[in-house]
mmCIF file of C-alpha atoms and ligand atoms in Angstrom:
data_model
loop_
_atom_site.group_PDB
_atom_site.id
_atom_site.type_symbol
_atom_site.label_atom_id
_atom_site.label_comp_id
_atom_site.label_asym_id
_atom_site.label_seq_id
_atom_site.Cartn_x
_atom_site.Cartn_y
_atom_site.Cartn_z
ATOM 1 C CA UNK A 1 -1.953 9.839 16.610
ATOM 2 C CA UNK A 2 0.649 7.091 16.398
ATOM 3 C CA UNK A 3 2.166 6.201 13.027
ATOM 4 C CA UNK A 4 5.085 3.792 12.956
ATOM 5 C CA UNK A 5 5.757 0.849 10.634
ATOM 6 C CA UNK A 6 4.107 -1.404 13.246
ATOM 7 C CA UNK A 7 1.364 0.669 14.688
ATOM 8 C CA UNK A 8 -1.119 3.102 13.227
ATOM 9 C CA UNK A 9 -3.761 4.493 15.549
ATOM 10 C CA UNK A 10 -5.649 7.624 16.457
ATOM 11 C CA UNK A 11 -7.038 10.300 14.200
ATOM 12 C CA UNK A 12 -4.396 10.838 11.588
ATOM 13 C CA UNK A 13 -3.357 14.337 10.590
ATOM 14 C CA UNK A 14 -1.674 13.700 7.254
ATOM 15 C CA UNK A 15 -0.343 17.212 6.798
ATOM 16 C CA UNK A 16 1.350 17.077 10.135
ATOM 17 C CA UNK A 17 2.797 13.655 9.350
ATOM 18 C CA UNK A 18 4.167 14.888 6.077
ATOM 19 C CA UNK A 19 5.808 17.819 7.877
ATOM 20 C CA UNK A 20 7.265 15.618 10.589
ATOM 21 C CA UNK A 21 8.572 13.069 8.096
ATOM 22 C CA UNK A 22 9.888 15.790 5.781
ATOM 23 C CA UNK A 23 7.974 14.701 2.686
ATOM 24 C CA UNK A 24 6.480 16.979 0.020
ATOM 25 C CA UNK A 25 2.850 17.503 -0.945
ATOM 26 C CA UNK A 26 1.742 16.458 -4.417
ATOM 27 C CA UNK A 27 1.341 19.794 -6.171
ATOM 28 C CA UNK A 28 -1.029 20.497 -9.046
ATOM 29 C CA UNK A 29 1.988 20.985 -11.312
ATOM 30 C CA UNK A 30 3.341 17.600 -10.449
ATOM 31 C CA UNK A 31 -0.032 15.951 -10.954
ATOM 32 C CA UNK A 32 -0.313 17.674 -14.330
ATOM 33 C CA UNK A 33 2.963 16.104 -15.302
ATOM 34 C CA UNK A 34 1.743 12.655 -14.274
ATOM 35 C CA UNK A 35 -1.480 13.226 -16.162
ATOM 36 C CA UNK A 36 0.435 13.942 -19.350
ATOM 37 C CA UNK A 37 1.729 10.394 -19.269
ATOM 38 C CA UNK A 38 -1.318 8.700 -17.802
ATOM 39 C CA UNK A 39 -4.007 10.334 -19.931
ATOM 40 C CA UNK A 40 -6.484 10.552 -17.078
ATOM 41 C CA UNK A 41 -5.338 11.207 -13.552
ATOM 42 C CA UNK A 42 -5.932 8.126 -11.409
ATOM 43 C CA UNK A 43 -8.712 8.377 -8.815
ATOM 44 C CA UNK A 44 -6.237 7.881 -6.020
ATOM 45 C CA UNK A 45 -4.264 10.918 -7.181
ATOM 46 C CA UNK A 46 -7.303 13.088 -7.888
ATOM 47 C CA UNK A 47 -8.562 12.380 -4.376
ATOM 48 C CA UNK A 48 -5.130 12.642 -2.803
ATOM 49 C CA UNK A 49 -5.245 9.137 -1.409
ATOM 50 C CA UNK A 50 -1.641 9.247 -2.521
ATOM 51 C CA UNK A 51 -0.872 12.618 -1.056
ATOM 52 C CA UNK A 52 2.835 13.129 -0.601
ATOM 53 C CA UNK A 53 6.134 12.161 -2.172
ATOM 54 C CA UNK A 54 9.875 12.449 -2.314
ATOM 55 C CA UNK A 55 11.628 13.043 -5.642
ATOM 56 C CA UNK A 56 8.653 12.186 -7.833
ATOM 57 C CA UNK A 57 9.587 15.232 -9.927
ATOM 58 C CA UNK A 58 13.067 13.777 -10.407
ATOM 59 C CA UNK A 59 11.609 10.387 -11.415
ATOM 60 C CA UNK A 60 9.557 12.187 -14.084
ATOM 61 C CA UNK A 61 12.533 14.305 -15.226
ATOM 62 C CA UNK A 62 14.526 11.146 -15.800
ATOM 63 C CA UNK A 63 11.634 9.321 -17.421
ATOM 64 C CA UNK A 64 11.092 12.188 -19.816
ATOM 65 C CA UNK A 65 14.771 11.987 -20.755
ATOM 66 C CA UNK A 66 14.220 8.342 -21.674
ATOM 67 C CA UNK A 67 15.456 6.738 -18.456
ATOM 68 C CA UNK A 68 12.977 4.207 -17.129
ATOM 69 C CA UNK A 69 12.378 3.628 -13.459
ATOM 70 C CA UNK A 70 11.460 0.534 -11.489
ATOM 71 C CA UNK A 71 8.703 0.212 -8.913
ATOM 72 C CA UNK A 72 9.086 -1.383 -5.518
ATOM 73 C CA UNK A 73 6.392 -2.197 -3.023
ATOM 74 C CA UNK A 74 5.727 -4.955 -0.524
ATOM 75 C CA UNK A 75 3.645 -6.761 2.003
ATOM 76 C CA UNK A 76 4.300 -8.284 5.408
ATOM 77 C CA UNK A 77 2.311 -11.501 5.040
ATOM 78 C CA UNK A 78 0.893 -12.127 8.503
ATOM 79 C CA UNK A 79 -2.719 -12.860 7.683
ATOM 80 C CA UNK A 80 -5.378 -12.520 5.014
ATOM 81 C CA UNK A 81 -5.371 -9.524 2.700
ATOM 82 C CA UNK A 82 -8.099 -6.957 3.296
ATOM 83 C CA UNK A 83 -9.423 -4.252 1.064
ATOM 84 C CA UNK A 84 -7.220 -1.608 2.697
ATOM 85 C CA UNK A 85 -4.094 -3.462 1.614
ATOM 86 C CA UNK A 86 -5.042 -3.528 -2.018
ATOM 87 C CA UNK A 87 -5.632 0.229 -2.337
ATOM 88 C CA UNK A 88 -1.938 1.043 -2.957
ATOM 89 C CA UNK A 89 -1.499 -2.130 -5.026
ATOM 90 C CA UNK A 90 -4.186 -1.000 -7.435
ATOM 91 C CA UNK A 91 -2.355 2.270 -7.834
ATOM 92 C CA UNK A 92 0.967 0.489 -8.265
ATOM 93 C CA UNK A 93 -0.500 -1.566 -11.107
ATOM 94 C CA UNK A 94 -1.686 1.653 -12.713
ATOM 95 C CA UNK A 95 1.863 3.040 -12.531
ATOM 96 C CA UNK A 96 3.247 -0.172 -13.985
ATOM 97 C CA UNK A 97 0.822 0.058 -16.908
ATOM 98 C CA UNK A 98 1.429 3.727 -17.615
ATOM 99 C CA UNK A 99 5.203 3.718 -17.313
ATOM 100 C CA UNK A 100 5.900 0.114 -18.436
ATOM 101 C CA UNK A 101 7.812 -0.233 -15.218
ATOM 102 C CA UNK A 102 9.307 -3.331 -13.689
ATOM 103 C CA UNK A 103 8.017 -4.106 -10.217
ATOM 104 C CA UNK A 104 9.762 -5.772 -7.314
ATOM 105 C CA UNK A 105 7.218 -6.925 -4.773
ATOM 106 C CA UNK A 106 8.788 -7.889 -1.479
ATOM 107 C CA UNK A 107 7.161 -10.344 0.923
ATOM 108 C CA UNK A 108 8.694 -9.613 4.296
ATOM 109 C CA UNK A 109 7.806 -12.966 5.815
ATOM 110 C CA UNK A 110 10.796 -12.584 8.127
ATOM 111 C CA UNK A 111 9.454 -9.292 9.474
ATOM 112 C CA UNK A 112 6.311 -10.692 11.055
ATOM 113 C CA UNK A 113 8.266 -13.554 12.562
ATOM 114 C CA UNK A 114 10.775 -11.183 14.122
ATOM 115 C CA UNK A 115 8.318 -8.576 15.347
ATOM 116 C CA UNK A 116 5.508 -10.700 16.679
ATOM 117 C CA UNK A 117 6.352 -12.805 19.678
ATOM 118 C CA UNK A 118 3.744 -15.447 18.854
ATOM 119 C CA UNK A 119 4.282 -15.849 15.140
ATOM 120 C CA UNK A 120 5.756 -19.169 14.110
ATOM 121 C CA UNK A 121 7.516 -19.513 10.788
ATOM 122 C CA UNK A 122 4.822 -21.780 9.340
ATOM 123 C CA UNK A 123 2.405 -18.858 9.310
ATOM 124 C CA UNK A 124 4.452 -16.515 7.128
ATOM 125 C CA UNK A 125 5.099 -19.306 4.635
ATOM 126 C CA UNK A 126 1.448 -20.006 4.302
ATOM 127 C CA UNK A 127 0.541 -16.334 4.099
ATOM 128 C CA UNK A 128 3.237 -15.561 1.557
ATOM 129 C CA UNK A 129 1.564 -18.007 -0.795
ATOM 130 C CA UNK A 130 -1.992 -16.912 0.027
ATOM 131 C CA UNK A 131 -1.161 -13.208 -0.243
ATOM 132 C CA UNK A 132 0.782 -13.678 -3.479
ATOM 133 C CA UNK A 133 -2.486 -14.892 -5.019
ATOM 134 C CA UNK A 134 -4.127 -11.597 -4.063
ATOM 135 C CA UNK A 135 -1.233 -9.639 -5.503
ATOM 136 C CA UNK A 136 -1.396 -11.534 -8.780
ATOM 137 C CA UNK A 137 -5.185 -11.041 -8.865
ATOM 138 C CA UNK A 138 -4.594 -7.268 -9.017
ATOM 139 C CA UNK A 139 -3.394 -7.835 -12.551
ATOM 140 C CA UNK A 140 0.311 -7.047 -12.524
ATOM 141 C CA UNK A 141 2.193 -7.852 -15.711
ATOM 142 C CA UNK A 142 4.018 -11.174 -15.167
ATOM 143 C CA UNK A 143 6.783 -10.176 -17.581
ATOM 144 C CA UNK A 144 7.533 -7.110 -15.507
ATOM 145 C CA UNK A 145 6.846 -8.321 -11.980
ATOM 146 C CA UNK A 146 8.717 -10.445 -9.499
ATOM 147 C CA UNK A 147 7.516 -11.389 -6.030
ATOM 148 C CA UNK A 148 10.405 -11.941 -3.635
ATOM 149 C CA UNK A 149 10.085 -13.704 -0.304
ATOM 150 C CA UNK A 150 12.750 -12.635 2.170
ATOM 151 C CA UNK A 151 13.050 -16.127 3.557
ATOM 152 C CA UNK A 152 12.841 -18.234 0.415
ATOM 153 C CA UNK A 153 14.716 -15.860 -1.861
ATOM 154 C CA UNK A 154 17.365 -14.595 0.519
ATOM 155 C CA UNK A 155 19.954 -15.641 -2.089
ATOM 156 C CA UNK A 156 18.886 -12.628 -4.165
ATOM 157 C CA UNK A 157 18.901 -10.264 -1.220
ATOM 158 C CA UNK A 158 21.674 -11.104 1.167
ATOM 159 C CA UNK A 159 24.684 -9.760 -0.700
ATOM 160 C CA UNK A 160 23.077 -6.348 -1.047
ATOM 161 C CA UNK A 161 21.672 -6.506 2.465
ATOM 162 C CA UNK A 162 25.104 -6.761 4.050
ATOM 163 C CA UNK A 163 26.392 -3.938 1.850
ATOM 164 C CA UNK A 164 23.493 -1.803 3.021
ATOM 165 C CA UNK A 165 23.839 -2.939 6.631
ATOM 166 C CA UNK A 166 27.470 -1.882 6.705
ATOM 167 C CA UNK A 167 26.337 1.718 6.256
ATOM 168 C CA UNK A 168 23.560 1.641 8.827
ATOM 169 C CA UNK A 169 24.495 2.122 12.445
ATOM 170 C CA UNK A 170 22.662 0.717 15.418
ATOM 171 C CA UNK A 171 22.192 4.209 16.801
ATOM 172 C CA UNK A 172 20.439 5.378 13.604
ATOM 173 C CA UNK A 173 18.155 2.355 13.413
ATOM 174 C CA UNK A 174 17.458 2.582 17.109
ATOM 175 C CA UNK A 175 16.482 6.236 16.888
ATOM 176 C CA UNK A 176 14.493 6.004 13.647
ATOM 177 C CA UNK A 177 12.477 2.964 14.702
ATOM 178 C CA UNK A 178 12.387 3.572 18.420
ATOM 179 C CA UNK A 179 14.174 0.303 19.213
ATOM 180 C CA UNK A 180 15.454 -0.624 22.637
ATOM 181 C CA UNK A 181 18.480 -2.385 24.023
ATOM 182 C CA UNK A 182 16.209 -5.348 24.580
ATOM 183 C CA UNK A 183 15.029 -5.498 20.938
ATOM 184 C CA UNK A 184 16.051 -8.741 19.302
ATOM 185 C CA UNK A 185 18.944 -8.351 16.887
ATOM 186 C CA UNK A 186 16.909 -9.630 13.929
ATOM 187 C CA UNK A 187 14.853 -6.467 14.168
ATOM 188 C CA UNK A 188 17.979 -4.354 14.138
ATOM 189 C CA UNK A 189 19.166 -5.915 10.873
ATOM 190 C CA UNK A 190 15.742 -5.971 9.256
ATOM 191 C CA UNK A 191 15.763 -2.384 7.851
ATOM 192 C CA UNK A 192 18.681 -3.407 5.647
ATOM 193 C CA UNK A 193 16.546 -6.219 4.206
ATOM 194 C CA UNK A 194 13.597 -3.939 3.520
ATOM 195 C CA UNK A 195 15.893 -1.444 1.754
ATOM 196 C CA UNK A 196 17.359 -3.965 -0.651
ATOM 197 C CA UNK A 197 14.606 -4.220 -3.301
ATOM 198 C CA UNK A 198 14.989 -0.473 -3.921
ATOM 199 C CA UNK A 199 18.524 -1.181 -5.128
ATOM 200 C CA UNK A 200 17.962 -4.525 -6.828
ATOM 201 C CA UNK A 201 16.959 -3.069 -10.213
ATOM 202 C CA UNK A 202 20.338 -1.326 -10.379
ATOM 203 C CA UNK A 203 22.314 -4.206 -8.920
ATOM 204 C CA UNK A 204 20.736 -6.795 -11.233
ATOM 205 C CA UNK A 205 21.030 -4.776 -14.446
ATOM 206 C CA UNK A 206 24.423 -3.273 -13.695
ATOM 207 C CA UNK A 207 22.977 0.140 -14.560
ATOM 208 C CA UNK A 208 21.762 2.955 -12.375
ATOM 209 C CA UNK A 209 17.979 2.491 -12.344
ATOM 210 C CA UNK A 210 15.787 5.016 -10.510
ATOM 211 C CA UNK A 211 13.276 3.413 -8.165
ATOM 212 C CA UNK A 212 9.868 4.662 -7.072
ATOM 213 C CA UNK A 213 8.214 3.182 -3.995
ATOM 214 C CA UNK A 214 4.432 3.465 -3.694
ATOM 215 C CA UNK A 215 3.585 2.665 -0.063
ATOM 216 C CA UNK A 216 1.466 3.817 2.828
ATOM 217 C CA UNK A 217 3.111 6.645 4.764
ATOM 218 C CA UNK A 218 3.879 4.466 7.801
ATOM 219 C CA UNK A 219 6.726 2.804 5.875
ATOM 220 C CA UNK A 220 8.552 6.073 5.403
ATOM 221 C CA UNK A 221 11.183 5.534 8.133
ATOM 222 C CA UNK A 222 12.664 2.722 6.040
ATOM 223 C CA UNK A 223 13.035 4.936 3.012
ATOM 224 C CA UNK A 224 14.638 7.750 4.951
ATOM 225 C CA UNK A 225 17.503 5.539 5.969
ATOM 226 C CA UNK A 226 17.656 3.794 2.586
ATOM 227 C CA UNK A 227 18.066 7.213 0.978
ATOM 228 C CA UNK A 228 21.046 7.983 3.205
ATOM 229 C CA UNK A 229 22.756 4.750 2.273
ATOM 230 C CA UNK A 230 22.058 4.876 -1.492
ATOM 231 C CA UNK A 231 24.818 7.293 -2.576
ATOM 232 C CA UNK A 232 27.369 5.445 -0.455
ATOM 233 C CA UNK A 233 26.737 2.364 -2.572
ATOM 234 C CA UNK A 234 26.510 4.273 -5.854
ATOM 235 C CA UNK A 235 22.744 3.823 -6.224
ATOM 236 C CA UNK A 236 20.181 6.551 -6.901
ATOM 237 C CA UNK A 237 18.145 7.538 -3.865
ATOM 238 C CA UNK A 238 14.799 5.739 -3.989
ATOM 239 C CA UNK A 239 11.843 8.070 -4.584
ATOM 240 C CA UNK A 240 8.523 7.613 -2.833
ATOM 241 C CA UNK A 241 4.863 8.284 -3.221
ATOM 242 C CA UNK A 242 2.901 7.930 0.021
ATOM 243 C CA UNK A 243 -0.691 6.883 0.575
ATOM 244 C CA UNK A 244 -3.184 7.339 3.361
ATOM 245 C CA UNK A 245 -4.808 4.407 5.174
ATOM 246 C CA UNK A 246 -8.232 3.103 4.409
ATOM 247 C CA UNK A 247 -10.111 3.323 7.722
ATOM 248 C CA UNK A 248 -11.728 0.227 9.166
ATOM 249 C CA UNK A 249 -15.467 -0.309 9.335
ATOM 250 C CA UNK A 250 -15.379 0.411 13.059
ATOM 251 C CA UNK A 251 -15.065 3.779 14.720
ATOM 252 C CA UNK A 252 -11.716 5.403 13.809
ATOM 253 C CA UNK A 253 -8.375 3.735 13.067
ATOM 254 C CA UNK A 254 -7.117 2.020 9.930
ATOM 255 C CA UNK A 255 -8.530 -1.255 8.709
ATOM 256 C CA UNK A 256 -6.812 -3.995 10.607
ATOM 257 C CA UNK A 257 -6.671 -7.754 10.111
ATOM 258 C CA UNK A 258 -6.599 -8.158 13.879
ATOM 259 C CA UNK A 259 -10.156 -6.826 14.096
ATOM 260 C CA UNK A 260 -11.898 -9.080 11.548
ATOM 261 C CA UNK A 261 -15.339 -7.547 12.019
ATOM 262 C CA UNK A 262 -14.045 -4.165 10.887
ATOM 263 C CA UNK A 263 -12.100 -5.432 7.879
ATOM 264 C CA UNK A 264 -13.370 -6.804 4.598
ATOM 265 C CA UNK A 265 -11.060 -9.572 3.545
ATOM 266 C CA UNK A 266 -10.607 -10.349 -0.133
ATOM 267 C CA UNK A 267 -11.647 -13.899 0.651
ATOM 268 C CA UNK A 268 -14.846 -12.968 2.509
ATOM 269 C CA UNK A 269 -18.002 -14.328 0.951
ATOM 270 C CA UNK A 270 -20.341 -11.654 -0.432
ATOM 271 C CA UNK A 271 -22.761 -12.408 2.424
ATOM 272 C CA UNK A 272 -20.145 -11.898 5.121
ATOM 273 C CA UNK A 273 -18.935 -8.689 3.479
ATOM 274 C CA UNK A 274 -22.495 -7.430 3.326
ATOM 275 C CA UNK A 275 -23.060 -8.247 6.977
ATOM 276 C CA UNK A 276 -19.898 -6.356 7.970
ATOM 277 C CA UNK A 277 -20.929 -3.349 5.907
ATOM 278 C CA UNK A 278 -24.449 -3.339 7.334
ATOM 279 C CA UNK A 279 -23.018 -3.056 10.842
ATOM 280 C CA UNK A 280 -20.348 -0.513 9.934
ATOM 281 C CA UNK A 281 -19.795 2.715 11.840
ATOM 282 C CA UNK A 282 -21.179 5.762 10.027
ATOM 283 C CA UNK A 283 -21.515 9.463 10.651
ATOM 284 C CA UNK A 284 -25.268 9.170 11.062
ATOM 285 C CA UNK A 285 -27.616 10.610 13.693
ATOM 286 C CA UNK A 286 -29.435 8.623 16.337
ATOM 287 C CA UNK A 287 -32.877 9.011 14.788
ATOM 288 C CA UNK A 288 -34.165 9.259 11.237
ATOM 289 C CA UNK A 289 -35.943 12.521 12.024
ATOM 290 C CA UNK A 290 -32.760 14.059 13.324
ATOM 291 C CA UNK A 291 -30.803 12.913 10.295
ATOM 292 C CA UNK A 292 -33.385 14.252 7.853
ATOM 293 C CA UNK A 293 -33.278 17.590 9.646
ATOM 294 C CA UNK A 294 -29.582 17.959 10.453
ATOM 295 C CA UNK A 295 -27.827 15.705 7.971
ATOM 296 C CA UNK A 296 -24.967 13.300 8.741
ATOM 297 C CA UNK A 297 -21.168 13.537 8.769
ATOM 298 C CA UNK A 298 -19.367 11.820 5.871
ATOM 299 C CA UNK A 299 -15.929 12.739 7.218
ATOM 300 C CA UNK A 300 -16.123 10.239 10.051
ATOM 301 C CA UNK A 301 -18.141 7.657 8.122
ATOM 302 C CA UNK A 302 -16.436 4.406 7.159
ATOM 303 C CA UNK A 303 -18.978 3.692 4.427
ATOM 304 C CA UNK A 304 -18.256 7.023 2.768
ATOM 305 C CA UNK A 305 -14.522 6.350 2.986
ATOM 306 C CA UNK A 306 -14.927 3.060 1.158
ATOM 307 C CA UNK A 307 -16.748 4.737 -1.664
ATOM 308 C CA UNK A 308 -14.167 7.508 -1.719
ATOM 309 C CA UNK A 309 -11.092 5.273 -1.644
ATOM 310 C CA UNK A 310 -12.138 2.486 -3.888
ATOM 311 C CA UNK A 311 -15.645 1.998 -5.119
ATOM 312 C CA UNK A 312 -17.191 5.193 -6.413
ATOM 313 C CA UNK A 313 -14.955 6.234 -9.228
ATOM 314 C CA UNK A 314 -16.933 9.107 -10.696
ATOM 315 C CA UNK A 315 -16.177 12.419 -8.978
ATOM 316 C CA UNK A 316 -19.650 13.750 -9.686
ATOM 317 C CA UNK A 317 -21.193 10.740 -7.951
ATOM 318 C CA UNK A 318 -19.052 11.059 -4.873
ATOM 319 C CA UNK A 319 -19.767 14.789 -4.608
ATOM 320 C CA UNK A 320 -23.447 14.071 -4.919
ATOM 321 C CA UNK A 321 -23.232 11.421 -2.211
ATOM 322 C CA UNK A 322 -21.454 13.880 0.045
ATOM 323 C CA UNK A 323 -24.131 16.510 -0.483
ATOM 324 C CA UNK A 324 -26.918 13.984 0.052
ATOM 325 C CA UNK A 325 -25.288 12.862 3.265
ATOM 326 C CA UNK A 326 -24.690 16.370 4.613
ATOM 327 C CA UNK A 327 -28.231 17.438 3.792
ATOM 328 C CA UNK A 328 -29.901 14.402 5.325
ATOM 329 C CA UNK A 329 -31.275 13.418 1.938
ATOM 330 C CA UNK A 330 -29.859 9.914 2.210
ATOM 331 C CA UNK A 331 -29.950 7.651 5.256
ATOM 332 C CA UNK A 332 -27.138 5.382 6.434
ATOM 333 C CA UNK A 333 -29.033 2.171 5.721
ATOM 334 C CA UNK A 334 -29.474 3.103 2.067
ATOM 335 C CA UNK A 335 -25.869 4.102 1.811
ATOM 336 C CA UNK A 336 -24.660 0.830 3.292
ATOM 337 C CA UNK A 337 -26.819 -1.179 0.895
ATOM 338 C CA UNK A 338 -25.436 0.771 -2.019
ATOM 339 C CA UNK A 339 -21.874 0.054 -0.926
ATOM 340 C CA UNK A 340 -22.611 -3.623 -0.328
ATOM 341 C CA UNK A 341 -23.989 -3.875 -3.863
ATOM 342 C CA UNK A 342 -20.680 -2.597 -5.190
ATOM 343 C CA UNK A 343 -18.444 -4.606 -2.897
ATOM 344 C CA UNK A 344 -20.102 -7.952 -3.605
ATOM 345 C CA UNK A 345 -19.353 -8.157 -7.354
ATOM 346 C CA UNK A 346 -15.916 -6.708 -6.705
ATOM 347 C CA UNK A 347 -15.137 -9.539 -4.291
ATOM 348 C CA UNK A 348 -16.509 -12.192 -6.599
ATOM 349 C CA UNK A 349 -14.398 -10.949 -9.455
ATOM 350 C CA UNK A 350 -11.299 -10.702 -7.287
ATOM 351 C CA UNK A 351 -11.852 -14.206 -5.955
ATOM 352 C CA UNK A 352 -12.154 -15.615 -9.470
ATOM 353 C CA UNK A 353 -8.867 -13.957 -10.446
ATOM 354 C CA UNK A 354 -7.317 -15.216 -7.237
ATOM 355 C CA UNK A 355 -8.295 -18.787 -8.123
ATOM 356 C CA UNK A 356 -6.809 -18.405 -11.579
ATOM 357 C CA UNK A 357 -3.602 -17.064 -10.059
ATOM 358 C CA UNK A 358 -2.940 -20.496 -8.551
ATOM 359 C CA UNK A 359 -2.061 -21.774 -12.021
ATOM 360 C CA UNK A 360 0.260 -18.867 -12.796
ATOM 361 C CA UNK A 361 2.015 -18.227 -9.553
ATOM 362 C CA UNK A 362 5.385 -19.462 -10.815
ATOM 363 C CA UNK A 363 5.345 -16.690 -13.432
ATOM 364 C CA UNK A 364 5.720 -14.270 -10.554
ATOM 365 C CA UNK A 365 7.840 -15.885 -7.856
ATOM 366 C CA UNK A 366 11.564 -15.205 -7.658
ATOM 367 C CA UNK A 367 12.301 -18.852 -6.925
ATOM 368 C CA UNK A 368 10.944 -19.907 -10.291
ATOM 369 C CA UNK A 369 11.710 -16.924 -12.517
ATOM 370 C CA UNK A 370 14.735 -15.253 -10.889
ATOM 371 C CA UNK A 371 14.966 -11.491 -10.485
ATOM 372 C CA UNK A 372 16.124 -10.528 -13.973
ATOM 373 C CA UNK A 373 13.440 -8.439 -15.625
ATOM 374 C CA UNK A 374 13.435 -6.976 -19.165
ATOM 375 C CA UNK A 375 14.585 -3.384 -19.650
HETATM 376 N N1 LIG B 1 6.891 -3.669 5.961
HETATM 377 C C1 LIG B 1 5.749 -3.773 5.107
HETATM 378 C C2 LIG B 1 4.539 -4.304 5.904
HETATM 379 O O1 LIG B 1 4.624 -4.610 7.044
HETATM 380 C C3 LIG B 1 5.999 -4.654 3.923
HETATM 381 C C4 LIG B 1 6.909 -4.039 2.908
HETATM 382 C C5 LIG B 1 8.161 -4.478 2.562
HETATM 383 C C6 LIG B 1 6.629 -2.918 2.086
HETATM 384 N N2 LIG B 1 8.686 -3.692 1.587
HETATM 385 C C7 LIG B 1 7.762 -2.735 1.264
HETATM 386 C C8 LIG B 1 5.516 -2.069 1.949
HETATM 387 C C9 LIG B 1 7.819 -1.705 0.302
HETATM 388 C C10 LIG B 1 5.574 -1.056 1.008
HETATM 389 C C11 LIG B 1 6.717 -0.874 0.208
HETATM 390 O O2 LIG B 1 3.472 -4.429 5.366
#
């Protein structure tokens, strides 16, 4: 398996990753604590889609003492948003609702320009706008959310970025990100930029504000180095909660915008989404007879993963589906149809919210609202 901030491939062993990265598993005790605040434990926690963390216990200690924390997450806008991207955003919104937390949402439009040889700057600008609509459609609270573009809102980031950069050496960045002598120097500086929003809540308010970063596990290298720098600048170390990747509709690998047939984009028409689902890779057998007799394998099935990650909320239903699949009671065609029938209304609803977001975008963007959020 390969898991870096720019490449995720192979069959991912999350326990091994967590060990290698030095993160902690979400224990039952910790989840109980979250549940006390949330009422019901969110599906993504119950199913361990968010599966590891750093300092989440500390975030809760502080919260329970009356000290609020801020949330920070982000997106590298290089193309349309697909359903895999919104999995952690949905969870982030849940955290915002439960903990009345402010959220800094970073659009690293510089990142894609620097890392991809063929990306021109026009693309990130366009995608920052398009993707912001998807983010807003998730339902974040405009009073508590600010979307920051690295390029357009560098005025809010640069001062902190150079403070951070002064404590990051080339040798650290090179080792952590596997850079080379031939890497362009924008890439070398970039980790400072991605660290900044973790410190903004403190810098802006003049108080020490704990920060929790919900993000897929591939972003962890950034937080490791941000955590080393934090105390040197008098900021609390940012805490993290890490998610798994939603697999693509093809065989193996995470959902990727570069393979459009295996990704359901939020802007896909219901018909296109249905077509993609109907040709998805499953864990089925070659013949119906064989499947009825031997059952299929949900663990490698993309359709099952979609239900598990996002669409089938009731645990009893998902367990039933798993049993029906293993026993050969249900066939892949039926299963795909069932998923398509859930995905279609979901997309239509999301697209309606996305349209509405066009009239409210300035309530979210740093250039129109600044970065000052209420306490
Ligand atoms: N680097 C991330 C990407 O390529 C975007 C990002 C910036 C991010 N800041 C973040 C993701 C904080 C999660 C949390 O998508």
